[in-house]
């Protein structure tokens, strides 16, 4: 399944999912930069520049939800692998609202499965559970964080 394929979703906003190819990252970056900057500032785990570099190198994948010629949300993922299994992990998600990306999770999972992934791991705010639970996700861990 190509990263370029667009997936329409029947929702009130009629959004589309765009799996951005590596060669398209530089041209797409200005459309998602503010979203990614905000997500990085909120999580304090990544710098936008390291996200951009990992996307260009192909270590991360960029998924863009858009409608009416406007970006509504973006999700950055990575495929990770142990000796036992492979999974897709959400690095960050940002956008105007959860309904701008959560309706596309099935298509992202299908892409990951086609790559050999057996699991999907999404780290989100506590409120994200209500959007992800109907998609088959369950809470398996609680992250406790402390700034050192």
Coordinates of C-alpha atoms in Angstrom, one line a residue, residues 1-7 16-25 28 54-56 58-66 75-79 88 107-115:
X1 CA 0.0 0.0 0.0
X2 CA 1.6 3.3 -1.1
X3 CA 2.1 6.1 1.3
X4 CA 0.7 8.4 -1.4
X5 CA -2.7 6.9 -1.5
X6 CA -5.5 9.2 -0.3
X7 CA -8.3 7.8 1.9
X16 CA -8.9 12.8 3.5
X17 CA -5.8 11.1 4.7
X18 CA -2.5 11.7 2.9
X19 CA 0.4 9.4 3.6
X20 CA 3.3 11.7 2.7
X21 CA 6.2 10.2 0.8
X22 CA 9.7 10.9 1.9
X23 CA 10.3 12.9 -1.3
X24 CA 7.4 15.1 -0.5
X25 CA 8.4 15.9 3.1
X28 CA 4.7 19.4 2.9
X54 CA 13.5 11.6 10.9
X55 CA 10.8 12.1 8.3
X56 CA 13.3 13.0 5.6
X58 CA 12.3 7.7 6.3
X59 CA 12.5 6.7 10.0
X60 CA 9.1 8.3 10.7
X61 CA 6.0 8.5 8.6
X62 CA 3.8 11.7 8.2
X63 CA 0.1 11.3 7.8
X64 CA -1.9 14.4 7.0
X65 CA -5.7 14.8 7.4
X66 CA -7.1 17.5 5.1
X75 CA 0.1 12.3 12.8
X76 CA 3.8 11.2 12.9
X77 CA 4.4 7.5 13.3
X78 CA 7.3 5.1 13.3
X79 CA 7.6 1.4 12.8
X88 CA 3.6 1.1 14.7
X107 CA -6.2 3.2 7.2
X108 CA -3.0 3.9 9.1
X109 CA -3.3 0.5 10.8
X110 CA -3.9 -1.2 7.5
X111 CA -0.7 0.4 6.1
X112 CA 1.2 -0.7 9.2
X113 CA -0.2 -4.2 8.9
X114 CA 0.9 -4.4 5.3
X115 CA 4.4 -3.5 6.5

